[in-house]
Amino acid sequence: DSELFATKKIPKSLADSENVRKYFKNEINILHEINHINIMKLIEIKQSKDNYYLVCELCNGGSLNDCLDKYRKINHKAFTEEIVQYLMKQIVDAMKYLHSCHIIHRDLKLDNILVNFNNDQDKKNLNMLGAQVKIIDFGFATKLDPKSNLAFSTLGSPINMDPGILKRLNHLVNTVSGYDEKVDIWSLGTLCYEMLIGKATFEAENMRDLIKKIETGEYT
């Protein structure tokens, strides 16, 4: 049997640009270093005249966000507690492994978790208890400083971001204090909420209101 793979195409004009080059190299270096069943495996890197191609294992179910949307349309509700427990166990296992390697992801969200169903029947029936999840997108991931075991830069998706980093990102505090893997733990909480409730934990019209809600823990 011929094996199928997924490819992520990155134009060289983008990958070699000053703004993107660091994140592109960072993602490749980290993916080469790690190996876990719930993390997308990078097989090899190919290139043409104009593009780089990251060849990865294939996931047949789209993103966890796609699956949640489909599930809600069919069942008129978000995932059951049983499903969320099953999925969160896999995500937490992957994060525990990453943190043991002193790596923090910093951009955990449903769009950055792919789903692979065990067979066509499970995929057709959207049987989430017959699926494996794989974390992707390590462009914003970082290795903790070996001396302090902290990270310092501000990256990630605001809606899932730890409040301390979010405030620094928006220049509401002037501090250079570092942070550790607990920023991913915060994001795990927002993921869990979103899968159970069917919407983002914190929602606001603008960034300042979003920060205020996140800081005060104001959610429905």
PDB file of C-alpha atoms in Angstrom:
ATOM      1  CA  ASP A   1       0.000   0.000   0.000  1.00  0.00           C
ATOM      2  CA  SER A   2       1.160   3.505  -0.754  1.00  0.00           C
ATOM      3  CA  GLU A   3       1.216   5.707   2.346  1.00  0.00           C
ATOM      4  CA  LEU A   4      -0.391   9.168   2.281  1.00  0.00           C
ATOM      5  CA  PHE A   5       1.184  12.256   3.804  1.00  0.00           C
ATOM      6  CA  ALA A   6       0.161  15.882   4.275  1.00  0.00           C
ATOM      7  CA  THR A   7       2.262  18.789   3.047  1.00  0.00           C
ATOM      8  CA  LYS A   8       2.453  22.343   4.294  1.00  0.00           C
ATOM      9  CA  LYS A   9       3.609  24.689   1.548  1.00  0.00           C
ATOM     10  CA  ILE A  10       5.526  27.809   2.544  1.00  0.00           C
ATOM     11  CA  PRO A  11       6.616  30.236  -0.194  1.00  0.00           C
ATOM     12  CA  LYS A  12      10.321  30.967   0.024  1.00  0.00           C
ATOM     13  CA  SER A  13       9.593  34.663  -0.371  1.00  0.00           C
ATOM     14  CA  LEU A  14       7.673  34.445   2.923  1.00  0.00           C
ATOM     15  CA  ALA A  15       9.858  31.950   4.797  1.00  0.00           C
ATOM     16  CA  ASP A  16      13.043  33.879   4.006  1.00  0.00           C
ATOM     17  CA  SER A  17      11.601  37.276   4.925  1.00  0.00           C
ATOM     18  CA  GLU A  18      12.970  38.942   8.045  1.00  0.00           C
ATOM     19  CA  ASN A  19       9.689  38.692  10.011  1.00  0.00           C
ATOM     20  CA  VAL A  20       8.999  35.009   9.329  1.00  0.00           C
ATOM     21  CA  ARG A  21      12.434  33.391   9.042  1.00  0.00           C
ATOM     22  CA  LYS A  22      12.944  33.059  12.810  1.00  0.00           C
ATOM     23  CA  TYR A  23       9.566  31.367  13.384  1.00  0.00           C
ATOM     24  CA  PHE A  24       9.963  29.054  10.383  1.00  0.00           C
ATOM     25  CA  LYS A  25      13.387  27.831  11.552  1.00  0.00           C
ATOM     26  CA  ASN A  26      12.126  27.603  15.105  1.00  0.00           C
ATOM     27  CA  GLU A  27       9.206  25.355  14.114  1.00  0.00           C
ATOM     28  CA  ILE A  28      11.439  23.022  12.113  1.00  0.00           C
ATOM     29  CA  ASN A  29      14.068  22.763  14.858  1.00  0.00           C
ATOM     30  CA  ILE A  30      11.484  21.937  17.522  1.00  0.00           C
ATOM     31  CA  LEU A  31       9.596  19.420  15.342  1.00  0.00           C
ATOM     32  CA  HIS A  32      12.882  17.630  14.572  1.00  0.00           C
ATOM     33  CA  GLU A  33      13.588  17.348  18.281  1.00  0.00           C
ATOM     34  CA  ILE A  34      10.265  15.999  19.588  1.00  0.00           C
ATOM     35  CA  ASN A  35       8.436  12.705  19.179  1.00  0.00           C
ATOM     36  CA  HIS A  36       5.000  12.063  20.693  1.00  0.00           C
ATOM     37  CA  ILE A  37       1.906  10.262  19.432  1.00  0.00           C
ATOM     38  CA  ASN A  38      -0.258  13.367  20.002  1.00  0.00           C
ATOM     39  CA  ILE A  39       2.088  15.803  18.252  1.00  0.00           C
ATOM     40  CA  MET A  40       2.228  16.151  14.470  1.00  0.00           C
ATOM     41  CA  LYS A  41       5.291  14.325  13.159  1.00  0.00           C
ATOM     42  CA  LEU A  42       7.503  16.073  10.612  1.00  0.00           C
ATOM     43  CA  ILE A  43       8.699  13.451   8.108  1.00  0.00           C
ATOM     44  CA  GLU A  44      10.970  15.523   5.882  1.00  0.00           C
ATOM     45  CA  ILE A  45      11.412  18.897   4.204  1.00  0.00           C
ATOM     46  CA  LYS A  46      11.439  19.263   0.440  1.00  0.00           C
ATOM     47  CA  GLN A  47      11.839  22.354  -1.690  1.00  0.00           C
ATOM     48  CA  SER A  48      11.280  23.617  -5.184  1.00  0.00           C
ATOM     49  CA  LYS A  49      12.523  26.811  -6.785  1.00  0.00           C
ATOM     50  CA  ASP A  50       9.823  28.893  -5.087  1.00  0.00           C
ATOM     51  CA  ASN A  51       8.545  26.895  -2.094  1.00  0.00           C
ATOM     52  CA  TYR A  52       9.431  24.832   0.943  1.00  0.00           C
ATOM     53  CA  TYR A  53       7.271  21.778   1.660  1.00  0.00           C
ATOM     54  CA  LEU A  54       6.969  20.327   5.144  1.00  0.00           C
ATOM     55  CA  VAL A  55       5.954  16.679   4.688  1.00  0.00           C
ATOM     56  CA  CYS A  56       3.970  15.523   7.740  1.00  0.00           C
ATOM     57  CA  GLU A  57       1.817  12.595   8.785  1.00  0.00           C
ATOM     58  CA  LEU A  58      -1.737  12.856   7.446  1.00  0.00           C
ATOM     59  CA  CYS A  59      -4.734  13.552   9.693  1.00  0.00           C
ATOM     60  CA  ASN A  60      -8.109  12.770   8.107  1.00  0.00           C
ATOM     61  CA  GLY A  61     -10.483  14.774  10.322  1.00  0.00           C
ATOM     62  CA  GLY A  62      -9.501  18.421   9.955  1.00  0.00           C
ATOM     63  CA  SER A  63      -9.015  20.574  13.036  1.00  0.00           C
ATOM     64  CA  LEU A  64     -10.635  20.101  16.430  1.00  0.00           C
ATOM     65  CA  ASN A  65     -12.442  23.388  15.760  1.00  0.00           C
ATOM     66  CA  ASP A  66     -13.902  21.930  12.518  1.00  0.00           C
ATOM     67  CA  CYS A  67     -15.049  18.812  14.379  1.00  0.00           C
ATOM     68  CA  LEU A  68     -16.668  20.850  17.156  1.00  0.00           C
ATOM     69  CA  ASP A  69     -18.571  22.937  14.576  1.00  0.00           C
ATOM     70  CA  LYS A  70     -19.811  19.800  12.773  1.00  0.00           C
ATOM     71  CA  TYR A  71     -20.748  18.126  16.054  1.00  0.00           C
ATOM     72  CA  ARG A  72     -22.768  21.167  17.161  1.00  0.00           C
ATOM     73  CA  LYS A  73     -24.651  21.295  13.847  1.00  0.00           C
ATOM     74  CA  ILE A  74     -25.577  17.618  14.109  1.00  0.00           C
ATOM     75  CA  ASN A  75     -26.292  17.400  17.857  1.00  0.00           C
ATOM     76  CA  HIS A  76     -27.253  21.029  18.636  1.00  0.00           C
ATOM     77  CA  LYS A  77     -24.827  21.059  21.555  1.00  0.00           C
ATOM     78  CA  ALA A  78     -21.095  21.047  22.278  1.00  0.00           C
ATOM     79  CA  PHE A  79     -19.058  17.927  23.046  1.00  0.00           C
ATOM     80  CA  THR A  80     -20.169  15.718  25.937  1.00  0.00           C
ATOM     81  CA  GLU A  81     -18.056  15.526  29.098  1.00  0.00           C
ATOM     82  CA  GLU A  82     -16.990  12.011  28.105  1.00  0.00           C
ATOM     83  CA  ILE A  83     -15.653  13.256  24.756  1.00  0.00           C
ATOM     84  CA  VAL A  84     -13.897  16.238  26.340  1.00  0.00           C
ATOM     85  CA  GLN A  85     -12.252  13.995  28.954  1.00  0.00           C
ATOM     86  CA  TYR A  86     -11.072  11.664  26.192  1.00  0.00           C
ATOM     87  CA  LEU A  87      -9.638  14.501  24.076  1.00  0.00           C
ATOM     88  CA  MET A  88      -8.172  16.498  26.970  1.00  0.00           C
ATOM     89  CA  LYS A  89      -6.292  13.413  28.208  1.00  0.00           C
ATOM     90  CA  GLN A  90      -4.451  13.247  24.876  1.00  0.00           C
ATOM     91  CA  ILE A  91      -3.768  16.999  24.749  1.00  0.00           C
ATOM     92  CA  VAL A  92      -2.513  17.037  28.346  1.00  0.00           C
ATOM     93  CA  ASP A  93      -0.253  14.028  27.668  1.00  0.00           C
ATOM     94  CA  ALA A  94       1.297  15.916  24.739  1.00  0.00           C
ATOM     95  CA  MET A  95       1.774  19.079  26.800  1.00  0.00           C
ATOM     96  CA  LYS A  96       3.299  17.134  29.692  1.00  0.00           C
ATOM     97  CA  TYR A  97       5.799  15.661  27.222  1.00  0.00           C
ATOM     98  CA  LEU A  98       6.611  19.091  25.714  1.00  0.00           C
ATOM     99  CA  HIS A  99       7.120  20.637  29.130  1.00  0.00           C
ATOM    100  CA  SER A 100       9.418  17.757  30.115  1.00  0.00           C
ATOM    101  CA  CYS A 101      11.515  18.826  27.097  1.00  0.00           C
ATOM    102  CA  HIS A 102      11.433  22.448  28.417  1.00  0.00           C
ATOM    103  CA  ILE A 103       9.315  23.526  25.433  1.00  0.00           C
ATOM    104  CA  ILE A 104       6.209  25.703  25.707  1.00  0.00           C
ATOM    105  CA  HIS A 105       3.781  25.922  22.793  1.00  0.00           C
ATOM    106  CA  ARG A 106       2.295  29.402  23.482  1.00  0.00           C
ATOM    107  CA  ASP A 107      -0.411  29.146  20.826  1.00  0.00           C
ATOM    108  CA  LEU A 108      -2.706  26.345  21.980  1.00  0.00           C
ATOM    109  CA  LYS A 109      -6.134  26.620  20.357  1.00  0.00           C
ATOM    110  CA  LEU A 110      -8.623  24.292  18.683  1.00  0.00           C
ATOM    111  CA  ASP A 111      -7.400  25.316  15.212  1.00  0.00           C
ATOM    112  CA  ASN A 112      -3.900  24.111  16.154  1.00  0.00           C
ATOM    113  CA  ILE A 113      -5.038  20.584  17.043  1.00  0.00           C
ATOM    114  CA  LEU A 114      -5.758  18.158  14.205  1.00  0.00           C
ATOM    115  CA  VAL A 115      -7.970  15.068  14.413  1.00  0.00           C
ATOM    116  CA  ASN A 116      -7.260  11.635  12.948  1.00  0.00           C
ATOM    117  CA  PHE A 117     -10.121   9.124  13.013  1.00  0.00           C
ATOM    118  CA  ASN A 118      -9.271   5.446  13.389  1.00  0.00           C
ATOM    119  CA  ASN A 119     -11.294   4.455  10.308  1.00  0.00           C
ATOM    120  CA  ASP A 120     -13.706   5.770   7.668  1.00  0.00           C
ATOM    121  CA  GLN A 121     -16.745   4.710   9.694  1.00  0.00           C
ATOM    122  CA  ASP A 122     -15.653   6.731  12.736  1.00  0.00           C
ATOM    123  CA  LYS A 123     -14.950   9.707  10.473  1.00  0.00           C
ATOM    124  CA  LYS A 124     -18.358   9.426   8.777  1.00  0.00           C
ATOM    125  CA  ASN A 125     -20.172   9.179  12.132  1.00  0.00           C
ATOM    126  CA  LEU A 126     -17.972  11.869  13.708  1.00  0.00           C
ATOM    127  CA  ASN A 127     -17.135   9.440  16.491  1.00  0.00           C
ATOM    128  CA  MET A 128     -14.808  11.575  18.589  1.00  0.00           C
ATOM    129  CA  LEU A 129     -14.151   8.620  20.909  1.00  0.00           C
ATOM    130  CA  GLY A 130     -12.575   6.895  17.902  1.00  0.00           C
ATOM    131  CA  ALA A 131     -10.141   9.720  17.172  1.00  0.00           C
ATOM    132  CA  GLN A 132      -6.596  10.719  17.978  1.00  0.00           C
ATOM    133  CA  VAL A 133      -5.584  14.368  18.261  1.00  0.00           C
ATOM    134  CA  LYS A 134      -2.269  15.869  17.190  1.00  0.00           C
ATOM    135  CA  ILE A 135      -0.950  19.292  18.159  1.00  0.00           C
ATOM    136  CA  ILE A 136       0.470  21.369  15.297  1.00  0.00           C
ATOM    137  CA  ASP A 137       1.927  24.825  14.570  1.00  0.00           C
ATOM    138  CA  PHE A 138       5.092  25.262  16.591  1.00  0.00           C
ATOM    139  CA  GLY A 139       6.107  28.603  15.039  1.00  0.00           C
ATOM    140  CA  PHE A 140       5.442  30.411  18.333  1.00  0.00           C
ATOM    141  CA  ALA A 141       6.811  27.604  20.535  1.00  0.00           C
ATOM    142  CA  THR A 142       9.986  28.251  22.468  1.00  0.00           C
ATOM    143  CA  LYS A 143      12.535  26.481  24.622  1.00  0.00           C
ATOM    144  CA  LEU A 144      12.764  27.808  28.147  1.00  0.00           C
ATOM    145  CA  ASP A 145      15.977  29.574  29.064  1.00  0.00           C
ATOM    146  CA  PRO A 146      18.242  26.826  30.492  1.00  0.00           C
ATOM    147  CA  LYS A 147      19.436  29.044  33.378  1.00  0.00           C
ATOM    148  CA  SER A 148      16.185  30.612  34.550  1.00  0.00           C
ATOM    149  CA  ASN A 149      13.738  28.061  33.053  1.00  0.00           C
ATOM    150  CA  LEU A 150      11.689  31.054  31.897  1.00  0.00           C
ATOM    151  CA  ALA A 151      10.619  32.609  28.598  1.00  0.00           C
ATOM    152  CA  PHE A 152      10.314  36.348  27.988  1.00  0.00           C
ATOM    153  CA  SER A 153       8.794  37.205  24.603  1.00  0.00           C
ATOM    154  CA  THR A 154       5.083  37.840  23.996  1.00  0.00           C
ATOM    155  CA  LEU A 155       3.502  35.635  21.350  1.00  0.00           C
ATOM    156  CA  GLY A 156       0.296  33.632  20.935  1.00  0.00           C
ATOM    157  CA  SER A 157      -3.432  33.976  20.301  1.00  0.00           C
ATOM    158  CA  PRO A 158      -4.946  36.670  22.566  1.00  0.00           C
ATOM    159  CA  ILE A 159      -8.175  34.809  23.283  1.00  0.00           C
ATOM    160  CA  ASN A 160      -6.297  31.813  24.738  1.00  0.00           C
ATOM    161  CA  MET A 161      -3.406  33.779  26.216  1.00  0.00           C
ATOM    162  CA  ASP A 162      -2.356  33.862  29.852  1.00  0.00           C
ATOM    163  CA  PRO A 163      -3.381  37.268  31.343  1.00  0.00           C
ATOM    164  CA  GLY A 164       0.160  38.208  32.361  1.00  0.00           C
ATOM    165  CA  ILE A 165       1.495  37.882  28.810  1.00  0.00           C
ATOM    166  CA  LEU A 166      -1.608  39.517  27.336  1.00  0.00           C
ATOM    167  CA  LYS A 167      -1.070  42.676  29.398  1.00  0.00           C
ATOM    168  CA  ARG A 168       2.568  42.869  28.319  1.00  0.00           C
ATOM    169  CA  LEU A 169       1.613  42.296  24.673  1.00  0.00           C
ATOM    170  CA  ASN A 170      -0.626  45.365  24.826  1.00  0.00           C
ATOM    171  CA  HIS A 171       1.895  47.514  26.735  1.00  0.00           C
ATOM    172  CA  LEU A 172      -0.354  47.761  29.772  1.00  0.00           C
ATOM    173  CA  VAL A 173       2.535  46.780  32.034  1.00  0.00           C
ATOM    174  CA  ASN A 174       6.201  47.644  31.739  1.00  0.00           C
ATOM    175  CA  THR A 175       7.968  44.538  32.915  1.00  0.00           C
ATOM    176  CA  VAL A 176      10.591  42.141  31.683  1.00  0.00           C
ATOM    177  CA  SER A 177       9.705  39.381  34.129  1.00  0.00           C
ATOM    178  CA  GLY A 178       9.689  35.913  32.592  1.00  0.00           C
ATOM    179  CA  TYR A 179       7.076  33.163  32.588  1.00  0.00           C
ATOM    180  CA  ASP A 180       7.104  29.389  32.412  1.00  0.00           C
ATOM    181  CA  GLU A 181       5.038  26.457  31.113  1.00  0.00           C
ATOM    182  CA  LYS A 182       2.040  27.560  33.213  1.00  0.00           C
ATOM    183  CA  VAL A 183       1.014  29.787  30.291  1.00  0.00           C
ATOM    184  CA  ASP A 184       0.119  26.590  28.399  1.00  0.00           C
ATOM    185  CA  ILE A 185      -1.868  25.339  31.403  1.00  0.00           C
ATOM    186  CA  TRP A 186      -4.043  28.463  31.168  1.00  0.00           C
ATOM    187  CA  SER A 187      -4.661  27.698  27.487  1.00  0.00           C
ATOM    188  CA  LEU A 188      -5.620  24.104  28.338  1.00  0.00           C
ATOM    189  CA  GLY A 189      -8.378  25.560  30.516  1.00  0.00           C
ATOM    190  CA  THR A 190      -9.722  27.727  27.709  1.00  0.00           C
ATOM    191  CA  LEU A 191      -9.660  24.725  25.327  1.00  0.00           C
ATOM    192  CA  CYS A 192     -11.575  22.581  27.799  1.00  0.00           C
ATOM    193  CA  TYR A 193     -14.191  25.319  28.285  1.00  0.00           C
ATOM    194  CA  GLU A 194     -14.632  25.852  24.552  1.00  0.00           C
ATOM    195  CA  MET A 195     -15.158  22.139  23.860  1.00  0.00           C
ATOM    196  CA  LEU A 196     -17.726  21.808  26.669  1.00  0.00           C
ATOM    197  CA  ILE A 197     -19.615  25.071  26.123  1.00  0.00           C
ATOM    198  CA  GLY A 198     -19.201  25.543  22.370  1.00  0.00           C
ATOM    199  CA  LYS A 199     -17.824  29.087  22.385  1.00  0.00           C
ATOM    200  CA  ALA A 200     -14.694  30.957  23.450  1.00  0.00           C
ATOM    201  CA  THR A 201     -14.199  31.436  27.198  1.00  0.00           C
ATOM    202  CA  PHE A 202     -13.716  35.189  26.890  1.00  0.00           C
ATOM    203  CA  GLU A 203     -15.267  37.365  24.180  1.00  0.00           C
ATOM    204  CA  ALA A 204     -15.104  41.143  23.767  1.00  0.00           C
ATOM    205  CA  GLU A 205     -15.395  43.884  21.158  1.00  0.00           C
ATOM    206  CA  ASN A 206     -11.839  45.147  21.667  1.00  0.00           C
ATOM    207  CA  MET A 207      -8.517  44.106  23.175  1.00  0.00           C
ATOM    208  CA  ARG A 208      -8.781  46.244  26.320  1.00  0.00           C
ATOM    209  CA  ASP A 209     -12.189  44.790  27.223  1.00  0.00           C
ATOM    210  CA  LEU A 210     -10.871  41.291  26.474  1.00  0.00           C
ATOM    211  CA  ILE A 211      -7.937  41.809  28.842  1.00  0.00           C
ATOM    212  CA  LYS A 212     -10.298  43.131  31.542  1.00  0.00           C
ATOM    213  CA  LYS A 213     -12.537  40.066  31.226  1.00  0.00           C
ATOM    214  CA  ILE A 214      -9.581  37.682  31.311  1.00  0.00           C
ATOM    215  CA  GLU A 215      -8.022  39.453  34.307  1.00  0.00           C
ATOM    216  CA  THR A 216     -11.223  39.389  36.331  1.00  0.00           C
ATOM    217  CA  GLY A 217     -12.221  35.893  35.194  1.00  0.00           C
ATOM    218  CA  GLU A 218     -15.472  37.285  33.825  1.00  0.00           C
ATOM    219  CA  TYR A 219     -17.160  34.591  31.736  1.00  0.00           C
ATOM    220  CA  THR A 220     -20.581  32.975  31.428  1.00  0.00           C
TER     221      THR A 220
END
